[in-house]
mmCIF file of C-alpha atoms in Angstrom:
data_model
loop_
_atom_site.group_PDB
_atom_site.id
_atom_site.type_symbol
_atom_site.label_atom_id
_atom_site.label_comp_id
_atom_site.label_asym_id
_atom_site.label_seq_id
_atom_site.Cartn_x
_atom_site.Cartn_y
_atom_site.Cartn_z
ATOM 1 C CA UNK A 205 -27.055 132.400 77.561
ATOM 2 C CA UNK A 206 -24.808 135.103 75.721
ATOM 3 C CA UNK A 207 -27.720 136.524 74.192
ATOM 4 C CA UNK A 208 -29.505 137.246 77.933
ATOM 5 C CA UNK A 209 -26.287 139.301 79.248
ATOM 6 C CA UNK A 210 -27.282 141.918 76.473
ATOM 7 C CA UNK A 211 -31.318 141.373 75.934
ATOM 8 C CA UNK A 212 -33.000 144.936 77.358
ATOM 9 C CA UNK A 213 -34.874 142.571 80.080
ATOM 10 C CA UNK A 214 -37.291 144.477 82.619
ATOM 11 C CA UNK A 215 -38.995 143.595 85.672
ATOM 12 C CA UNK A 216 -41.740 141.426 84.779
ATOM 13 C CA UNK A 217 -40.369 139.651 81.545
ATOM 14 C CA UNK A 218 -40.282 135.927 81.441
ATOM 15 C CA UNK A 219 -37.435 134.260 80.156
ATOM 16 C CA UNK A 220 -38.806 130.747 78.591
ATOM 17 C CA UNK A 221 -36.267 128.084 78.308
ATOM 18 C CA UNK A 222 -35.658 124.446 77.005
ATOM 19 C CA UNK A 223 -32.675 122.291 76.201
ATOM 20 C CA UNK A 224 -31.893 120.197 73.425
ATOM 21 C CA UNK A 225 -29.597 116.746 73.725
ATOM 22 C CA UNK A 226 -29.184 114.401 70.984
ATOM 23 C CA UNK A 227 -27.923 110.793 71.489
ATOM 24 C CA UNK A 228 -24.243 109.740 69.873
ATOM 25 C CA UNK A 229 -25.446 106.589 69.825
ATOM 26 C CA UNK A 230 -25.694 105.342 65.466
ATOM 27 C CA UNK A 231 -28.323 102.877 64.470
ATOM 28 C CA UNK A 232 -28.129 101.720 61.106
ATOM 29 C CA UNK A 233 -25.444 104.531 60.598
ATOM 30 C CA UNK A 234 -27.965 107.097 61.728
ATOM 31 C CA UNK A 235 -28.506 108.801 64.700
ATOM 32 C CA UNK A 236 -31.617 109.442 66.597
ATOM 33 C CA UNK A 237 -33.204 113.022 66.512
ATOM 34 C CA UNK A 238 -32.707 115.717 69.073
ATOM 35 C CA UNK A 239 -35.066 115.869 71.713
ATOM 36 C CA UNK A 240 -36.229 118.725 73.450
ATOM 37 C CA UNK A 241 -36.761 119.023 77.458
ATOM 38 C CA UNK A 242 -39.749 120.898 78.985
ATOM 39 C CA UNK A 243 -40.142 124.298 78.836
ATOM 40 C CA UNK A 244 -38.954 125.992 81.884
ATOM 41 C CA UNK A 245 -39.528 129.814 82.636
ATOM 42 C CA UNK A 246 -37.965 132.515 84.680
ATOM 43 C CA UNK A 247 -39.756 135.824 85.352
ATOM 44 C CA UNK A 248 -37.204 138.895 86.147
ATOM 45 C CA UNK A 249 -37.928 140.351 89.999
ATOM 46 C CA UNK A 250 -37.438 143.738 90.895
ATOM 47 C CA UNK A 251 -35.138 144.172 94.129
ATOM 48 C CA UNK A 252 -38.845 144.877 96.088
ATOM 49 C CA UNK A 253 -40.635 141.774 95.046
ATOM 50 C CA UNK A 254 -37.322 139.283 95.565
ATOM 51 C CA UNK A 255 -37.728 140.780 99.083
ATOM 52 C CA UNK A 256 -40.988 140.197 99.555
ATOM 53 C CA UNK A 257 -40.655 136.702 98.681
ATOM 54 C CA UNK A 258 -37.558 136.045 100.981
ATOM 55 C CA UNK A 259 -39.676 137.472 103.631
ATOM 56 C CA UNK A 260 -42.423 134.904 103.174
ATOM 57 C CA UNK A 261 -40.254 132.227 103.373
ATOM 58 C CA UNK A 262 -38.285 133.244 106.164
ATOM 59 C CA UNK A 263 -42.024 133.329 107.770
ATOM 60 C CA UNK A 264 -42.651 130.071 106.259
ATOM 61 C CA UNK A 265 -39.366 128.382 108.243
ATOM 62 C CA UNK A 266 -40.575 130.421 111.198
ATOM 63 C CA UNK A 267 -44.236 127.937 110.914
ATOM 64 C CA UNK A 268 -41.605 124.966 111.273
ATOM 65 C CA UNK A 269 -39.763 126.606 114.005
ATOM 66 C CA UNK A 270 -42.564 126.956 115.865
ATOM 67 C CA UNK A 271 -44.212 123.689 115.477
ATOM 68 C CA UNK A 272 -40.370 122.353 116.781
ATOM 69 C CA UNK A 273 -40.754 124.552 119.783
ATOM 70 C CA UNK A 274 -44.004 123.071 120.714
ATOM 71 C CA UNK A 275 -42.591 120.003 120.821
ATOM 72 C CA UNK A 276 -39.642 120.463 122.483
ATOM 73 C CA UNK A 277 -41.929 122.102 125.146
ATOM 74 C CA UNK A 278 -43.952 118.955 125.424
ATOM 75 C CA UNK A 279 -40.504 116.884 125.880
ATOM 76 C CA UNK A 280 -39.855 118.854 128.706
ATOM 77 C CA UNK A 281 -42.630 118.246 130.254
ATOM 78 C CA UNK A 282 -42.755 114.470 129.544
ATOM 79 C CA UNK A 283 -39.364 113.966 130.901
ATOM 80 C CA UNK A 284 -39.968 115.836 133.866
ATOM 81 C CA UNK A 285 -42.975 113.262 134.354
ATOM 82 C CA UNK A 286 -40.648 110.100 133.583
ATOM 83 C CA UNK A 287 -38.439 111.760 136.849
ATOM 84 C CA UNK A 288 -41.408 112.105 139.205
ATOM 85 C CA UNK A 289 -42.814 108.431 138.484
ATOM 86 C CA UNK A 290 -39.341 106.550 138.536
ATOM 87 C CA UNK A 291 -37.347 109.041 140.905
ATOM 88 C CA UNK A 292 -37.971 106.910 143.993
ATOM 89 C CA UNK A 293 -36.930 103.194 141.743
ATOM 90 C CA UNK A 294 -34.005 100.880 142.127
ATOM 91 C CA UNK A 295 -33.900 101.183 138.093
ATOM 92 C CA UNK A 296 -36.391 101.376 135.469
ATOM 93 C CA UNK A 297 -39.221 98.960 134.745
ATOM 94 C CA UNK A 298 -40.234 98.002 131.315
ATOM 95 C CA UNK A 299 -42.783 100.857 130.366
ATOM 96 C CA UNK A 300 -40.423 103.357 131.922
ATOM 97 C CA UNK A 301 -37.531 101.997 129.759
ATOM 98 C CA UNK A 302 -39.760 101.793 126.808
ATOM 99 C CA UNK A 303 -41.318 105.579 127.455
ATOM 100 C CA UNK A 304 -37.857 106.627 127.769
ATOM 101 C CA UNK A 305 -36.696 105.426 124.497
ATOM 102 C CA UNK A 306 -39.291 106.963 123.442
ATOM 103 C CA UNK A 307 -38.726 110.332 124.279
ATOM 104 C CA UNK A 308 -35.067 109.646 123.103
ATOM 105 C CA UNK A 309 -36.222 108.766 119.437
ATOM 106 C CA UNK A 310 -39.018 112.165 119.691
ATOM 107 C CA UNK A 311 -36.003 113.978 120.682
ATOM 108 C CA UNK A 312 -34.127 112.873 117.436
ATOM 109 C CA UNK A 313 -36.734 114.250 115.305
ATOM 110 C CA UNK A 314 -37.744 117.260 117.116
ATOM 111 C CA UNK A 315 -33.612 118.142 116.509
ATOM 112 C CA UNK A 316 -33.824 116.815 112.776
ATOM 113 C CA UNK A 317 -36.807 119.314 111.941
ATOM 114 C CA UNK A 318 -34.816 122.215 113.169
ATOM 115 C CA UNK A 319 -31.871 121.198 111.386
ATOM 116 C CA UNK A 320 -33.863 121.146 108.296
ATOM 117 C CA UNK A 321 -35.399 124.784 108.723
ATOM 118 C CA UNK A 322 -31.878 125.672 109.200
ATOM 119 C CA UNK A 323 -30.661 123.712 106.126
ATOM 120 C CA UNK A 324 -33.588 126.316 104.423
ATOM 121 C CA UNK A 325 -32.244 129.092 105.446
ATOM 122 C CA UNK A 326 -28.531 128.472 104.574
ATOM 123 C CA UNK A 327 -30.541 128.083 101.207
ATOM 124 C CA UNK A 328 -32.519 131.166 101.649
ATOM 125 C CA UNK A 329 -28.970 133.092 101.987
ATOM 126 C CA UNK A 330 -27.163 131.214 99.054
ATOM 127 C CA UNK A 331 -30.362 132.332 96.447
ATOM 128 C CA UNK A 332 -29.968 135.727 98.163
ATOM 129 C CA UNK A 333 -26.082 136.045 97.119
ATOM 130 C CA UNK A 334 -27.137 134.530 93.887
ATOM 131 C CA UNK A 335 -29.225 136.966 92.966
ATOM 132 C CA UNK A 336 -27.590 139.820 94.446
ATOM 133 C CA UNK A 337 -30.215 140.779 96.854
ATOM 134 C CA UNK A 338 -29.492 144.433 98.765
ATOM 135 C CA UNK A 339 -32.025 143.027 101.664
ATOM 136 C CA UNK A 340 -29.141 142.996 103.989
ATOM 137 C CA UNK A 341 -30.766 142.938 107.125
ATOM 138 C CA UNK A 342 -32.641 140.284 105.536
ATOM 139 C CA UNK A 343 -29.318 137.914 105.080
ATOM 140 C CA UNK A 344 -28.216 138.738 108.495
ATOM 141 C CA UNK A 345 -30.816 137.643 110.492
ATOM 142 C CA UNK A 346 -31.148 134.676 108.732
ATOM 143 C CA UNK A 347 -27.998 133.690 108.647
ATOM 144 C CA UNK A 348 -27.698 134.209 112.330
ATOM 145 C CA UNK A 349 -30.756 132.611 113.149
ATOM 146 C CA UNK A 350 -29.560 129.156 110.981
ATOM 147 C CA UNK A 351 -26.381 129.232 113.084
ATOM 148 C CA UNK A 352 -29.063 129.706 116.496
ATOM 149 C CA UNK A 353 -30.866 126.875 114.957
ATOM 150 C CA UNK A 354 -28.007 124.009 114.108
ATOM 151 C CA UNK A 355 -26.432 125.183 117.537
ATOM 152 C CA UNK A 356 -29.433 123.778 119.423
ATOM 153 C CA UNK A 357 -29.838 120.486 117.529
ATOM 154 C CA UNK A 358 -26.373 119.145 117.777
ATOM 155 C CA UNK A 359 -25.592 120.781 121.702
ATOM 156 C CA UNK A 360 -29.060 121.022 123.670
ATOM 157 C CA UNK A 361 -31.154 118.249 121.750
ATOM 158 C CA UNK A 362 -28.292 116.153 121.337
ATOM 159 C CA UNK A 363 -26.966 116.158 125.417
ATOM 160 C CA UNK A 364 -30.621 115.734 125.997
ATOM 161 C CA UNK A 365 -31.300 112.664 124.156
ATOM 162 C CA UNK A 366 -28.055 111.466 125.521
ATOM 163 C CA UNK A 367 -28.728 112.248 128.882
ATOM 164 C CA UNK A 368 -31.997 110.048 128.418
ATOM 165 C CA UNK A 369 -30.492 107.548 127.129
ATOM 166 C CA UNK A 370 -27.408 107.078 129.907
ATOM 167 C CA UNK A 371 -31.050 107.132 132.357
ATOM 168 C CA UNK A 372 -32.519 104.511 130.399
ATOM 169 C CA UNK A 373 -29.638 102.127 130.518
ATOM 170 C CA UNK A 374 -28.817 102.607 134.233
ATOM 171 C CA UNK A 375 -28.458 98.938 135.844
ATOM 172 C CA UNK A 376 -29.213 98.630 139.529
ATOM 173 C CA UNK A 377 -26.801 95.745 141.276
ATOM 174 C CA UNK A 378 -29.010 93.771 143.771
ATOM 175 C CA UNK A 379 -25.335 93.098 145.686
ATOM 176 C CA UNK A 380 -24.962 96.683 146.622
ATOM 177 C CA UNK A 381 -26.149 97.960 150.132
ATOM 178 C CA UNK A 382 -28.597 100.578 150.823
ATOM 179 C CA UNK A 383 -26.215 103.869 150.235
ATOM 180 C CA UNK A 384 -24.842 102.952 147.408
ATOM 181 C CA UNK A 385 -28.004 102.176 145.359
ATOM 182 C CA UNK A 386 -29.305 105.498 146.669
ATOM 183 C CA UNK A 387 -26.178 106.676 145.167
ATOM 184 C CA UNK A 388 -26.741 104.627 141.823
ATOM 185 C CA UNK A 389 -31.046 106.451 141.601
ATOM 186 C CA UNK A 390 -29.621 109.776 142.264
ATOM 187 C CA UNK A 391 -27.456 109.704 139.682
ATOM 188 C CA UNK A 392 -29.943 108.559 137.205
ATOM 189 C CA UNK A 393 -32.400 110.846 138.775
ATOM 190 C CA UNK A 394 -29.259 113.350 137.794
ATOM 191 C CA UNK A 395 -28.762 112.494 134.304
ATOM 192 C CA UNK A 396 -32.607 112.926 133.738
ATOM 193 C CA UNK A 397 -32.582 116.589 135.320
ATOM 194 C CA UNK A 398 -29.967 117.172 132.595
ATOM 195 C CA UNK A 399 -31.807 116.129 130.287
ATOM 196 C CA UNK A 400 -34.701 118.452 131.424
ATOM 197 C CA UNK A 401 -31.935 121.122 131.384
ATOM 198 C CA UNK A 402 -31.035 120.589 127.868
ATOM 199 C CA UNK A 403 -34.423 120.588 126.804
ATOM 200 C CA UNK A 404 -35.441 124.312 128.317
ATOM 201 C CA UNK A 405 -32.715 125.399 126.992
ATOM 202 C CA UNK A 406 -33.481 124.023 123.446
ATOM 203 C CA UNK A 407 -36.661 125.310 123.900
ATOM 204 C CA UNK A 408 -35.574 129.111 125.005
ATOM 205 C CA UNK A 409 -33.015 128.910 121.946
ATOM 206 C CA UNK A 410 -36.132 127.552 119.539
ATOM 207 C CA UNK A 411 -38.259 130.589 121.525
ATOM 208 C CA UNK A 412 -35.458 133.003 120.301
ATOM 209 C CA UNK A 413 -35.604 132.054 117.113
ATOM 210 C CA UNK A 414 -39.088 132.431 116.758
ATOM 211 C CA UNK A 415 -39.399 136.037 118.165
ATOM 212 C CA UNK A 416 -36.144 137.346 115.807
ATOM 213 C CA UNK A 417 -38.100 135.753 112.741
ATOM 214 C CA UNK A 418 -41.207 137.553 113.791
ATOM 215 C CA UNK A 419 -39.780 140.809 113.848
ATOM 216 C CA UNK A 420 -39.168 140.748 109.709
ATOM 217 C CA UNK A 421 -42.698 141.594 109.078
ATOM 218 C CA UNK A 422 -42.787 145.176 108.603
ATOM 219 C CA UNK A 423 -38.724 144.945 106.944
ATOM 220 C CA UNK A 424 -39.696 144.747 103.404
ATOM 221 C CA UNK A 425 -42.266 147.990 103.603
ATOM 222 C CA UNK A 426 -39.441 149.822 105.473
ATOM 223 C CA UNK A 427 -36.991 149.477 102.927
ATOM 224 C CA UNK A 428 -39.730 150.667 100.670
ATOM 225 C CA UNK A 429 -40.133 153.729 102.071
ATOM 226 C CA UNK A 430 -36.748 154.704 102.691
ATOM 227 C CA UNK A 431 -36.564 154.584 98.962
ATOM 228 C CA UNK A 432 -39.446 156.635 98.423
ATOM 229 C CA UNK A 433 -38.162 158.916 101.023
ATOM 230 C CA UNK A 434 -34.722 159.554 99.402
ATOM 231 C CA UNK A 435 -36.211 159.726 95.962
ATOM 232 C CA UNK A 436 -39.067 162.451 97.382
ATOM 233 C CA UNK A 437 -35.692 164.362 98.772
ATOM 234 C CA UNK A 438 -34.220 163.716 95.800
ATOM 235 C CA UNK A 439 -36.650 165.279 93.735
ATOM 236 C CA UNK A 440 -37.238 168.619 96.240
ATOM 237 C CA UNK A 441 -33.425 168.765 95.669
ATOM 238 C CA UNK A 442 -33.246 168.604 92.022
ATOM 239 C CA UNK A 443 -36.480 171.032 92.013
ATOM 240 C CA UNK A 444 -34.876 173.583 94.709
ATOM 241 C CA UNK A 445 -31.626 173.802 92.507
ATOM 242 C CA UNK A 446 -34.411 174.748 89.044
ATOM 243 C CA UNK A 447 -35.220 177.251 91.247
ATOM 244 C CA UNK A 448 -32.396 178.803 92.009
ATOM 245 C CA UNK A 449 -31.044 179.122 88.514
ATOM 246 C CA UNK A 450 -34.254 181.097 87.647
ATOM 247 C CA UNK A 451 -33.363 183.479 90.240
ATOM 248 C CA UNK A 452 -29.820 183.331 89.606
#
């Protein structure tokens, strides 16, 4: 590793790699041979092409993000249809109790998939400090759209699945009068509009997401010619003060 600090390395190079371990272990006072590991390789990236590639796999996360949205749109829907068929019962039957749990354990994976594409992003950022990156913009956004991301899963998804759940386990009493099992359906008729609540609102912060991810595609090419901009002024520069020593 000392001798890559000082190596002349240029964009392009690979750097090929392997380690060596040898057991301390003695058999018949000897010990085994060294062994060598695979051979790994590393190929040097200008600042350009590291950008590129964050850029596709920002776009790549965006794919899951999308996929979550989707589904977070159908939940919506579904438990808006679980309040429509049971809004008028005492309590849930069987198949509603069973469709609600469900949604509850759809819910739970919808908000685990987002979590993950945030976990990629907070990954994204780390490489991007690693290396060094000047794609600033770049780290911003994606940083701010991991923080968008986790936000949703453990608030919106969370109270909804929660809010499904307090539904599903909603006990009528066969004592009470009239008013107050009205009183005890409109509450879980409540707790399920919550739910529904908590779900658009997932789905607007998943929507969000989405749309800030999309707007990386042309990033990359306009850092690229900003650079070639302030290297053409450069240049007229440089040539404009040749110039002026001629006439000087």
């Amino acid at each position: 590793l000392s001798k890559v600090d000082s190596a002349p390395l240029k964009v392009g190079d690979v750097i090929e790699y392997h380690l060596q371990v040898q057991d301390n272990f003695y058999f018949d006072s000897q010990r085994h041979d060294p062994v060598d590991s695979g051979k790994l390789r590393i190929t040097i990236l200008s600042q350009e092409q590291f950008t590129a590639a964050v850029n596709d796999a920002i776009n790549a996360v965006r794919d899951q993000v999308v996929d979550a949205r989707n589904s977070q749109r159908a939940l919506t829907g579904e438990t808006a249809d679980l309040k429509h068929d049971t809004q008028k019962l005492s309590q849930f039957g069987k198949a509603d109790a069973d469709s609600a749990r469900q949604l509850i354990a759809r819910q739970t994976t919808t908000a685990s998939q987002v979590k993950q594409a945030a976990g990629k992003l907070e990954d994204l950022v780390n490489r991007m400090n690693e290396n060094k990156s000047e794609a600033t913009d770049l780290k911003d956004l994606a940083n701010a759209v991991k923080n968008d991301l986790n936000d949703a899963a453990e608030h919106e998804m969370k109270d909804a699945a929660n809010n499904i759940d307090a539904a599903r386990n909603a006990q009528a009493n066969p004592q009470a009068n009239p008013a107050q099992q009205q009183q005890a359906t409109d509450a879980r008729n409540a707790k399920l509009d919550q739910a529904q609540q908590n779900q658009t609102d997932a789905g607007n912060k998943l929507d969000q997401a989405v749309s800030r991810m999309g707007d990386i595609g042309g990033l990359p090419q306009a850092i690229q010619n900003l650079k070639n901009l302030l290297a053409e002024q450069h240049a007229i520069s440089t040539k404009s003060n040749e110039v002026g020593m001629k006439n000087l």
